[in-house]
Coordinates of C-alpha atoms in Angstrom, one line a residue:
M1 CA -0.7 13.2 23.0
K2 CA -3.2 14.3 20.4
P3 CA -3.0 12.9 17.1
S4 CA -2.1 15.6 15.1
D5 CA 1.3 15.8 17.5
S6 CA 2.4 12.2 15.8
L7 CA 1.8 13.8 12.0
S8 CA 5.2 16.0 12.6
E9 CA 6.1 14.8 8.9
P10 CA 4.9 17.2 5.6
E11 CA 2.2 16.1 3.8
F12 CA 3.0 14.0 1.0
Q13 CA 1.3 13.9 -2.8
R14 CA 3.3 11.7 -4.5
P15 CA 5.2 8.6 -3.8
V16 CA 8.9 9.8 -5.1
A17 CA 8.5 12.7 -2.7
L18 CA 7.7 10.5 0.4
L19 CA 10.9 8.3 -0.4
R20 CA 13.2 10.5 -1.1
Y21 CA 12.2 12.5 2.4
F22 CA 12.7 9.3 4.2
S23 CA 16.1 8.9 2.0
R24 CA 17.6 11.7 4.0
Y25 CA 17.5 9.6 7.6
A26 CA 20.3 7.8 5.6
R27 CA 22.0 11.1 4.1
S28 CA 25.4 10.5 5.1
D29 CA 25.8 6.9 4.6
N30 CA 24.3 7.1 0.9
A31 CA 27.3 10.0 0.6
V32 CA 29.9 7.4 1.6
A33 CA 28.4 4.7 -0.3
T34 CA 28.6 6.7 -3.3
L35 CA 32.0 7.8 -2.4
L36 CA 32.8 4.0 -2.2
G37 CA 31.6 3.7 -5.8
L38 CA 33.7 6.7 -6.8
V39 CA 36.8 4.3 -5.6
Q40 CA 35.3 1.4 -7.5
V41 CA 35.2 2.8 -10.8
A42 CA 38.8 4.8 -9.7
M43 CA 40.2 1.1 -9.3
T44 CA 38.2 0.1 -12.5
I45 CA 40.5 3.0 -14.9
T46 CA 44.1 1.6 -13.0
L47 CA 43.2 -1.8 -13.5
A48 CA 42.7 -1.6 -17.3
Y49 CA 45.7 1.1 -17.6
C50 CA 47.6 -1.7 -15.7
V51 CA 46.6 -4.7 -18.0
A52 CA 46.8 -2.4 -21.1
S53 CA 50.2 -1.3 -19.8
M54 CA 51.7 -4.9 -19.2
L55 CA 50.2 -6.9 -22.5
D56 CA 51.4 -3.4 -24.2
G57 CA 55.0 -3.6 -23.0
A58 CA 55.3 -8.0 -23.1
V59 CA 53.7 -7.9 -26.5
F60 CA 53.6 -5.0 -29.0
Q61 CA 56.4 -2.8 -28.4
A62 CA 59.4 -3.7 -30.0
E63 CA 61.2 -3.5 -27.3
R64 CA 59.9 -6.2 -24.9
S65 CA 59.3 -4.9 -20.8
Y66 CA 57.9 -7.5 -18.6
P67 CA 56.1 -6.4 -15.5
Q68 CA 58.0 -5.6 -12.8
S69 CA 57.2 -6.5 -9.2
S70 CA 56.1 -2.7 -9.0
D71 CA 53.5 -3.3 -11.4
W72 CA 51.9 -6.2 -10.1
L73 CA 52.0 -4.4 -6.9
L74 CA 49.8 -1.7 -7.8
L75 CA 47.6 -4.4 -10.0
T76 CA 47.3 -6.2 -6.8
A77 CA 46.0 -3.0 -5.1
A78 CA 43.6 -2.0 -6.9
L79 CA 41.7 -5.6 -7.4
V80 CA 42.1 -5.6 -3.4
L81 CA 40.5 -2.0 -3.1
R82 CA 37.9 -2.7 -6.1
I83 CA 36.7 -5.4 -3.9
A84 CA 36.9 -3.8 -0.7
A85 CA 35.1 -0.9 -1.8
G86 CA 32.5 -2.8 -3.4
Y87 CA 31.9 -5.2 0.4
G88 CA 32.0 -1.7 2.2
Q89 CA 29.1 -0.1 0.1
T90 CA 27.1 -3.6 0.5
L91 CA 27.1 -3.3 4.3
V92 CA 26.7 0.4 4.5
G93 CA 23.8 0.4 1.8
N94 CA 21.9 -2.6 4.6
R95 CA 23.1 0.0 7.3
A96 CA 21.0 2.9 5.1
S97 CA 18.1 0.8 4.5
L98 CA 17.8 -0.5 7.8
K99 CA 17.6 2.9 9.0
I100 CA 15.2 3.9 6.4
R101 CA 12.7 1.6 7.2
Q102 CA 12.8 1.2 10.8
A103 CA 11.6 5.0 9.8
L104 CA 9.0 4.5 7.4
R105 CA 7.6 1.6 9.9
R106 CA 7.5 4.1 12.6
Y107 CA 5.5 6.6 10.6
A108 CA 3.0 3.9 9.8
L109 CA 2.3 2.7 13.3
Q110 CA 1.9 6.6 14.2
R111 CA -0.7 6.8 11.7
C112 CA -2.5 3.8 13.2
F113 CA -2.0 4.9 16.8
A114 CA -3.7 8.4 15.4
L115 CA -6.6 6.9 13.5
N116 CA -7.4 3.9 16.1
V117 CA -10.4 2.2 15.5
R118 CA -10.8 5.4 12.5
L119 CA -8.5 3.3 10.5
F120 CA -11.4 0.9 9.3
P121 CA -13.5 0.4 7.2
Q122 CA -10.9 2.1 4.5
F123 CA -7.4 0.3 5.7
N124 CA -8.2 -3.4 6.5
S125 CA -6.4 -5.5 8.6
A126 CA -4.9 -7.4 5.8
E127 CA -3.5 -4.1 3.9
L128 CA -2.1 -3.5 7.2
S129 CA -0.4 -6.2 8.2
N130 CA 1.1 -6.8 4.7
L131 CA 2.4 -3.0 4.7
I132 CA 3.9 -3.2 8.1
A133 CA 5.2 -6.9 7.9
T134 CA 5.9 -7.4 4.7
E135 CA 6.0 -4.4 1.9
I136 CA 8.2 -1.8 3.9
D137 CA 10.7 -4.8 5.0
K138 CA 10.9 -5.5 1.3
Q139 CA 12.2 -2.3 0.7
R140 CA 15.2 -3.3 1.3
G141 CA 17.1 -3.6 -1.8
Y142 CA 15.5 -0.1 -3.3
F143 CA 17.5 1.7 0.0
A144 CA 20.1 -0.5 0.2
D145 CA 21.3 -0.8 -3.5
Y146 CA 19.0 1.3 -6.1
I147 CA 19.1 4.5 -4.0
P148 CA 23.2 4.3 -4.2
L149 CA 23.4 3.0 -7.5
Q150 CA 21.1 6.6 -8.7
R151 CA 24.3 8.9 -8.3
L152 CA 26.6 6.3 -9.4
A153 CA 24.7 5.6 -12.8
V154 CA 25.8 8.9 -13.5
L155 CA 29.5 9.5 -12.1
M156 CA 30.7 6.2 -13.3
P157 CA 29.6 6.4 -17.0
L158 CA 30.8 10.3 -16.7
A159 CA 34.2 9.3 -15.4
I160 CA 34.8 6.4 -17.7
L161 CA 33.5 8.5 -20.6
L162 CA 36.0 11.0 -19.9
A163 CA 39.2 8.5 -19.2
A164 CA 38.1 7.5 -22.9
S165 CA 38.0 10.9 -24.4
M166 CA 41.1 11.3 -23.7
V167 CA 42.6 8.5 -25.8
N168 CA 39.9 8.4 -28.5
W169 CA 37.0 10.9 -29.2
V170 CA 34.8 8.4 -31.4
V171 CA 34.6 5.8 -28.5
A172 CA 33.6 8.6 -26.4
L173 CA 30.6 9.3 -28.9
I174 CA 29.8 5.6 -28.9
F175 CA 29.3 5.6 -25.1
A176 CA 27.4 8.7 -25.1
F177 CA 25.1 8.0 -28.1
T178 CA 24.3 4.5 -27.3
A179 CA 23.9 5.3 -23.1
P180 CA 20.5 6.7 -23.7
L181 CA 18.8 3.3 -25.6
V182 CA 19.8 2.0 -22.4
V183 CA 18.0 4.8 -19.9
V184 CA 15.2 5.0 -22.6
F185 CA 13.9 1.4 -22.3
M186 CA 15.1 0.9 -18.7
I187 CA 11.9 3.6 -17.9
L188 CA 9.8 1.8 -20.8
A189 CA 10.1 -1.4 -18.6
G190 CA 9.8 0.3 -15.4
W191 CA 6.0 1.7 -16.3
K192 CA 5.2 -1.9 -17.0
A193 CA 6.7 -3.1 -14.1
S194 CA 5.0 -0.6 -11.9
D195 CA 1.6 -1.9 -12.9
A196 CA 2.7 -5.7 -12.0
S197 CA 3.9 -4.8 -8.6
R198 CA 0.4 -2.6 -8.1
D199 CA -1.5 -5.6 -9.3
N200 CA 1.0 -7.7 -7.2
L201 CA 0.5 -5.9 -3.6
Q202 CA -3.4 -5.6 -4.6
Q203 CA -3.2 -9.3 -4.9
L204 CA -1.2 -9.9 -1.9
N205 CA -3.8 -7.5 0.1
R206 CA -6.9 -9.7 -1.1
L207 CA -5.4 -13.3 -0.5
G208 CA -4.6 -11.9 3.2
H209 CA -7.9 -10.0 3.8
L210 CA -9.8 -13.4 2.7
L211 CA -7.3 -15.7 4.6
A212 CA -8.0 -13.7 8.0
D213 CA -11.6 -13.4 7.1
R214 CA -12.1 -17.2 7.1
L215 CA -10.0 -18.2 9.6
K216 CA -12.1 -15.8 11.9
N217 CA -15.0 -17.5 10.7
L218 CA -13.5 -20.9 10.3
Q219 CA -16.5 -22.5 13.1
C220 CA -19.1 -21.3 11.3
L221 CA -17.7 -22.7 8.0
Q222 CA -17.3 -26.3 9.7
L223 CA -20.3 -25.6 10.9
A224 CA -22.2 -25.0 7.1
Q225 CA -19.8 -27.6 5.9
S226 CA -18.4 -25.4 3.8
T227 CA -14.6 -25.5 4.5
E228 CA -13.7 -27.5 1.3
Q229 CA -15.6 -24.5 -1.1
E230 CA -13.4 -21.7 0.7
A231 CA -10.2 -23.8 0.5
D232 CA -10.8 -23.6 -3.4
R233 CA -11.4 -20.0 -2.9
L234 CA -8.6 -19.6 -1.2
F235 CA -6.4 -21.7 -3.8
E236 CA -8.0 -19.6 -6.3
Q237 CA -6.9 -16.3 -4.6
S238 CA -3.4 -18.0 -4.2
E239 CA -3.2 -18.9 -7.9
N240 CA -4.1 -15.0 -8.6
Y241 CA -1.1 -13.9 -6.5
R242 CA 1.3 -16.7 -8.0
K243 CA 0.4 -14.9 -11.3
S244 CA 0.9 -11.7 -10.4
T245 CA 4.4 -12.2 -8.9
M246 CA 5.2 -14.2 -11.7
E247 CA 4.4 -11.7 -13.7
V248 CA 6.3 -9.3 -11.9
L249 CA 9.5 -11.7 -12.2
R250 CA 9.0 -12.1 -16.1
V251 CA 9.1 -7.5 -16.4
A252 CA 12.1 -8.2 -14.3
F253 CA 14.2 -10.7 -16.3
L254 CA 13.1 -9.3 -19.9
S255 CA 14.2 -6.1 -19.1
G256 CA 17.4 -7.1 -17.7
T257 CA 17.8 -9.6 -21.0
V258 CA 17.1 -6.4 -23.1
L259 CA 19.2 -4.0 -20.9
E260 CA 22.4 -6.8 -21.5
F261 CA 21.7 -6.9 -25.5
F262 CA 22.0 -3.3 -25.6
S263 CA 25.1 -3.2 -23.4
A264 CA 26.4 -6.4 -25.6
I265 CA 25.7 -4.3 -28.7
S266 CA 27.2 -1.4 -27.4
V267 CA 30.7 -3.3 -26.7
A268 CA 30.2 -4.9 -30.0
L269 CA 30.3 -1.4 -31.5
V270 CA 33.6 -0.2 -29.7
A271 CA 35.5 -3.4 -30.6
V272 CA 34.1 -3.3 -34.2
Y273 CA 35.5 0.3 -34.7
L274 CA 39.1 -0.6 -32.6
G275 CA 39.1 -4.0 -35.3
L276 CA 38.8 -1.8 -38.4
Y277 CA 40.8 0.8 -36.8
F278 CA 43.8 -1.7 -36.6
L279 CA 43.3 -2.6 -39.9
G280 CA 44.1 0.3 -41.2
K281 CA 40.7 0.8 -42.8
Y282 CA 40.2 4.5 -41.5
D283 CA 42.6 6.6 -39.3
V284 CA 39.6 8.9 -37.9
G285 CA 39.0 9.4 -33.8
S286 CA 42.9 9.2 -32.2
W287 CA 44.4 12.0 -31.0
D288 CA 47.4 10.1 -31.7
T289 CA 48.4 6.4 -33.3
L290 CA 46.2 3.7 -31.4
G291 CA 48.6 0.7 -30.0
L292 CA 47.5 -2.3 -28.3
Y293 CA 47.6 -0.1 -24.8
E294 CA 44.9 2.0 -26.0
G295 CA 42.9 -0.7 -27.5
V296 CA 43.0 -3.2 -24.6
F297 CA 42.3 0.2 -22.5
L298 CA 39.2 1.2 -24.4
L299 CA 38.2 -2.3 -24.6
M300 CA 38.0 -3.0 -20.9
L301 CA 36.7 0.1 -20.0
A302 CA 33.8 -0.6 -22.5
P303 CA 31.4 -2.9 -20.1
E304 CA 32.0 -1.5 -17.2
F305 CA 30.6 2.1 -18.8
Y306 CA 27.4 0.0 -18.9
L307 CA 27.8 -1.9 -15.9
P308 CA 25.7 0.6 -13.7
L309 CA 23.4 1.5 -16.2
R310 CA 22.7 -2.4 -16.6
R311 CA 22.7 -2.5 -12.4
M312 CA 20.0 0.1 -12.5
G313 CA 17.7 -1.4 -15.1
T314 CA 17.7 -4.8 -13.1
L315 CA 17.2 -3.2 -9.9
Y316 CA 13.9 -1.0 -11.6
H317 CA 11.8 -3.1 -10.5
M318 CA 12.2 -2.2 -7.0
R319 CA 11.7 1.0 -7.8
S320 CA 8.3 0.1 -8.8
D321 CA 7.9 -2.3 -5.5
A322 CA 8.7 0.8 -3.3
T323 CA 6.2 3.3 -5.3
S324 CA 3.3 1.3 -4.4
M325 CA 4.4 0.6 -0.9
A326 CA 4.4 4.8 -0.8
E327 CA 1.5 5.1 -2.4
Q328 CA -0.3 2.9 0.7
L329 CA 1.5 5.3 3.2
I330 CA 0.4 8.2 1.6
R331 CA -3.3 6.8 1.9
L332 CA -2.8 5.9 5.2
D333 CA -1.3 9.6 6.3
Q334 CA -4.2 11.1 4.6
L335 CA -6.7 9.2 6.6
A336 CA -4.5 10.2 9.9
R337 CA -5.0 13.7 8.5
T338 CA -8.4 13.9 7.7
A339 CA -9.2 12.6 10.9
A340 CA -7.0 14.7 12.9
R341 CA -8.6 18.0 10.9
A342 CA -12.0 16.1 11.7
D343 CA -11.3 16.3 15.6
Q344 CA -10.6 20.1 15.2
Q345 CA -14.0 20.6 14.2
L346 CA -17.0 22.4 15.9
T347 CA -19.4 19.9 17.9
I348 CA -22.5 18.7 16.1
P349 CA -25.7 19.9 17.1
A350 CA -28.3 17.6 18.5
L351 CA -30.0 15.7 15.8
Q352 CA -33.7 16.8 15.2
R353 CA -33.7 17.1 11.6
L354 CA -31.7 15.3 9.2
E355 CA -31.4 16.8 5.1
V356 CA -29.5 14.6 2.8
D357 CA -29.5 16.1 -1.0
Q358 CA -28.1 14.4 -3.9
L359 CA -25.4 12.7 -1.7
R360 CA -23.3 10.0 -3.6
S361 CA -20.8 7.8 -1.7
G362 CA -17.2 6.7 -3.6
S363 CA -15.1 9.0 -5.3
A364 CA -14.6 10.4 -8.8
D365 CA -13.2 7.2 -10.3
K366 CA -15.3 5.3 -8.5
P367 CA -18.7 6.6 -7.5
V368 CA -20.7 3.6 -6.0
H369 CA -24.4 4.1 -6.4
N370 CA -26.3 6.9 -7.8
P371 CA -27.4 9.9 -5.9
V372 CA -29.9 10.1 -2.8
S373 CA -32.0 12.6 -1.3
F374 CA -34.2 12.4 1.6
T375 CA -35.0 14.3 4.9
L376 CA -35.6 12.3 7.7
M377 CA -37.5 13.7 10.9
P378 CA -38.0 11.8 14.8
G379 CA -40.0 8.9 14.5
Q380 CA -39.3 8.7 10.7
K381 CA -38.2 5.4 9.3
L382 CA -36.5 4.9 5.9
L383 CA -35.8 1.6 4.1
L384 CA -32.9 1.2 1.5
K385 CA -33.3 -1.3 -1.3
G386 CA -31.3 -2.5 -3.9
P387 CA -29.5 -5.6 -5.3
S388 CA -26.5 -6.6 -4.1
G389 CA -23.8 -4.3 -4.7
A390 CA -25.7 -1.3 -5.5
G391 CA -24.1 0.4 -2.8
K392 CA -26.3 -0.1 0.5
T393 CA -23.9 -0.8 2.9
T394 CA -21.3 2.1 1.5
L395 CA -24.4 4.5 2.0
L396 CA -24.9 3.4 5.4
D397 CA -21.0 3.7 6.0
T398 CA -21.5 7.1 4.3
L399 CA -24.0 8.4 6.8
A400 CA -22.5 7.0 9.7
G401 CA -19.4 9.3 9.2
L402 CA -17.4 6.2 7.9
R403 CA -16.5 7.1 4.5
P404 CA -16.0 10.4 2.9
R405 CA -19.3 11.3 0.8
Y406 CA -17.9 12.3 -3.0
Q407 CA -20.4 14.2 -3.6
G408 CA -23.7 16.2 -2.2
E409 CA -24.5 17.5 1.0
I410 CA -25.6 15.9 4.7
S411 CA -27.4 18.8 6.7
I412 CA -28.5 18.3 10.5
N413 CA -30.9 21.0 11.9
G414 CA -30.7 23.3 8.4
L415 CA -26.8 23.4 9.1
T416 CA -24.5 21.6 5.9
L417 CA -21.9 19.5 7.9
D418 CA -19.0 17.3 7.1
I419 CA -20.2 14.3 9.8
F420 CA -16.9 12.2 8.3
Q421 CA -14.4 11.0 11.2
Q422 CA -16.8 13.4 13.5
Q423 CA -16.8 12.0 16.8
G424 CA -19.9 14.7 18.0
W425 CA -21.8 12.9 15.2
F426 CA -20.5 9.1 16.1
A427 CA -21.8 10.3 19.8
Q428 CA -25.6 10.6 18.4
I429 CA -25.5 7.7 16.0
G430 CA -25.9 3.6 16.9
Y431 CA -24.9 1.7 13.9
L432 CA -25.6 -2.2 13.2
S433 CA -23.6 -3.7 10.3
Q434 CA -24.2 -6.7 8.5
K435 CA -20.9 -8.0 10.7
P436 CA -21.0 -6.7 14.1
E437 CA -17.6 -6.3 16.3
L438 CA -18.2 -7.8 19.3
L439 CA -15.1 -7.6 22.0
F440 CA -13.3 -10.9 23.8
A441 CA -15.1 -9.8 26.9
S442 CA -18.0 -10.7 28.7
I443 CA -21.3 -9.8 27.3
R444 CA -21.9 -6.9 30.3
D445 CA -18.6 -5.3 28.8
N446 CA -19.9 -5.6 25.2
L447 CA -23.2 -4.1 25.9
T448 CA -21.6 -1.2 28.4
L449 CA -18.3 -0.3 26.5
G450 CA -17.1 1.1 29.5
R451 CA -20.0 3.1 31.2
Q452 CA -22.3 2.6 33.8
Y453 CA -25.4 0.5 33.7
S454 CA -27.3 -1.0 35.8
D455 CA -28.8 -5.0 35.5
A456 CA -31.9 -3.8 34.9
Q457 CA -31.0 -1.4 31.9
L458 CA -28.8 -4.3 30.4
Q459 CA -31.6 -6.6 30.8
A460 CA -34.2 -4.4 29.2
A461 CA -32.1 -3.5 26.1
L462 CA -31.8 -7.3 25.8
H463 CA -35.0 -7.9 26.0
E464 CA -35.8 -5.4 23.1
A465 CA -33.4 -7.0 21.3
R466 CA -35.3 -10.6 22.0
I467 CA -32.0 -12.1 23.2
D468 CA -32.6 -12.0 26.6
D469 CA -33.6 -15.5 27.2
V470 CA -30.2 -16.7 25.0
V471 CA -28.2 -14.7 27.4
N472 CA -29.5 -15.6 30.4
A473 CA -29.2 -19.6 29.6
L474 CA -25.7 -18.7 29.3
P475 CA -23.2 -19.7 32.5
G476 CA -22.8 -16.8 34.3
G477 CA -25.2 -14.6 32.0
L478 CA -24.0 -11.3 31.5
D479 CA -20.8 -11.8 32.9
Y480 CA -20.2 -15.5 29.9
V481 CA -17.2 -14.5 28.1
I482 CA -17.2 -14.4 24.6
S483 CA -14.7 -14.4 21.6
D484 CA -13.8 -11.6 18.7
S485 CA -17.5 -11.7 16.7
G486 CA -19.4 -13.7 19.2
G487 CA -17.6 -16.7 19.4
Y488 CA -19.8 -19.6 19.9
L489 CA -22.9 -18.1 19.4
S490 CA -24.8 -17.7 16.1
G491 CA -24.7 -15.2 13.5
G492 CA -28.1 -13.8 14.6
Q493 CA -27.2 -14.1 18.2
A494 CA -24.4 -12.0 17.8
Q495 CA -26.3 -9.6 15.6
R496 CA -28.8 -9.2 18.3
I497 CA -26.4 -8.3 21.4
A498 CA -24.6 -6.1 19.1
L499 CA -28.5 -4.7 19.0
A500 CA -29.3 -4.5 21.9
R501 CA -25.8 -2.4 23.1
V502 CA -27.4 0.4 20.2
F503 CA -30.6 0.1 22.3
L504 CA -29.4 0.7 25.6
H505 CA -27.2 3.8 24.5
R506 CA -30.2 5.2 22.7
P507 CA -28.7 6.8 19.5
R508 CA -30.5 9.4 17.7
L509 CA -30.3 7.8 15.0
L510 CA -30.3 4.3 14.4
L511 CA -28.6 2.9 11.0
L512 CA -28.9 -1.0 10.4
D513 CA -27.8 -2.9 7.7
E514 CA -29.5 -6.2 6.9
P515 CA -30.5 -7.1 10.8
T516 CA -33.5 -9.4 9.7
A517 CA -30.9 -11.3 7.3
N518 CA -30.1 -14.3 10.1
L519 CA -33.6 -14.2 11.7
D520 CA -36.4 -16.5 11.2
Q521 CA -39.8 -15.6 10.2
D522 CA -41.2 -14.8 13.6
T523 CA -37.9 -13.5 15.1
A524 CA -37.7 -11.2 12.4
M525 CA -41.1 -9.8 12.9
A526 CA -41.0 -9.1 17.0
F527 CA -37.7 -7.3 15.7
M528 CA -39.5 -5.2 13.5
E529 CA -42.3 -4.6 15.8
R530 CA -39.4 -3.4 18.6
L531 CA -38.0 -1.1 15.9
Q532 CA -41.4 0.5 15.5
S533 CA -41.4 1.0 19.2
Y534 CA -38.2 2.4 19.7
T535 CA -39.1 4.9 16.5
R536 CA -42.1 6.1 18.4
S537 CA -39.8 7.3 21.2
G538 CA -38.7 9.9 18.7
A539 CA -35.5 8.1 17.1
M540 CA -35.2 8.6 13.8
L541 CA -34.4 4.8 11.5
I542 CA -32.5 4.0 8.2
M543 CA -32.1 0.3 7.1
A544 CA -31.4 -1.7 4.1
S545 CA -32.8 -5.0 3.8
H546 CA -34.2 -7.0 1.1
R547 CA -36.9 -8.9 3.0
P548 CA -39.9 -7.9 1.4
A549 CA -42.2 -8.3 4.1
D550 CA -40.0 -5.3 6.1
Q551 CA -41.5 -3.0 3.8
Q552 CA -44.7 -2.6 5.7
F553 CA -42.9 -0.9 8.4
F554 CA -41.3 2.1 6.8
D555 CA -42.8 5.7 5.8
A556 CA -40.5 6.0 2.7
E557 CA -38.0 3.6 0.5
I558 CA -35.0 4.7 -1.5
I559 CA -33.9 2.3 -4.4
L560 CA -30.3 2.2 -5.4
S561 CA -29.6 1.0 -8.6
G562 CA -25.5 1.1 -8.4
E563 CA -25.8 2.7 -12.1
H564 CA -22.7 5.4 -12.2

């Protein structure tokens, strides 16, 4: 199956559109939940009618009439049906939520499968695990409770408003004018909750990424005796996540409290109006003379009128969580669609001349470095310099086709092309990052990557990278199995094995990110001399380095300032 075959859903630009689209997977369940909600409001009105009629007959009327068995039966039926409808609504909502979350998880996994290794570095493993295992599962309340309540928050107050207006039009006006106050505050609180939820998700991703990275390199940290310092960093990040979580809860509780306050004030207005009416202060608003029946009926309906609005206000933070989750899904989908479009582009020509004109990495919101321009021919070497954070690694990622360019042009043999996620471009370059990726496999498999090479070719590549002596001294030599990122090998040894893999595949363009950072002076000099020999065969080299001794080997250099 082609990657594009799994992208059957439409492309979404806004999180609301994505959430609305996936809600259709439980359309029938949502309809049933809405119907059960209407049953609850009907039973609420019936309950208010029964209680008001009983009290009016037993207390207020001149001829006392006490409740009959039929009255008690109707009251009991209304109570039982209301409770049963609420329980059924919960069950249906949970079933709907399960369907939608399964669809969302399938949607995310399809994009991951379509991207494969191209998912990185734009979407790191911590973000992905948090999204699939945590964030999607957290939306149970949004799909089970909030979505059905969206309709009921309109239909239930309208039904109660209609019932109240048949008795007294002033109370109906009080309902109509105070309800928007609850809605307006709910929206204002929702904006704050949205920012808090987005920050909370970001802090969770940072904590997950930091924890995964430290566990991955735990042995190195133990050898460097820096576990306590890294434990402090983990504690600091966990504190940041705790604080952001408490901020989300604080906003949720604050919004709920204020909504309760507005609702209580609105109910109090109805009570004051009825009290003054019964005291004879005025005779306005009633279609007929008000009695105990009408007063009790309206007072019982007043809190029920605001109940769905209050509930929606308390659940509004769930909408903010769902929006943050949807933004992550949209970003994942855009990566998959960009990769699918890249797969359909023309083959990249064999590299003979590389021209870069005013290239800038990053995005409009966050450009990473100053514009860069250069021309590179076979055998030429270019050095990237600049302080930490200036954007050297990001620029190399962009030149490797792993990140989209923000502005500028990249031309190959005079032809301007977009090299982002181009398989034809990947086949012509070799990229050695600061943290080389090695497979949990033998050194042979890490070098060949599924292709066929003789042992002589493998040994020659290891010798070029100055790692052949180390490999030959290992048990099994080329068949020695290493774990992820080099396992028991040092950082410099793992980096040189990755470099030997680059030499073995003979790329036309070699991109190196601080390859001599973990090497001693003599090994670094020997390594640079080998690069000199490699470029003389016609390869191009772009390398980022801090070491002053490396500068003498290059034909030109570019200094990145990181200024925007």
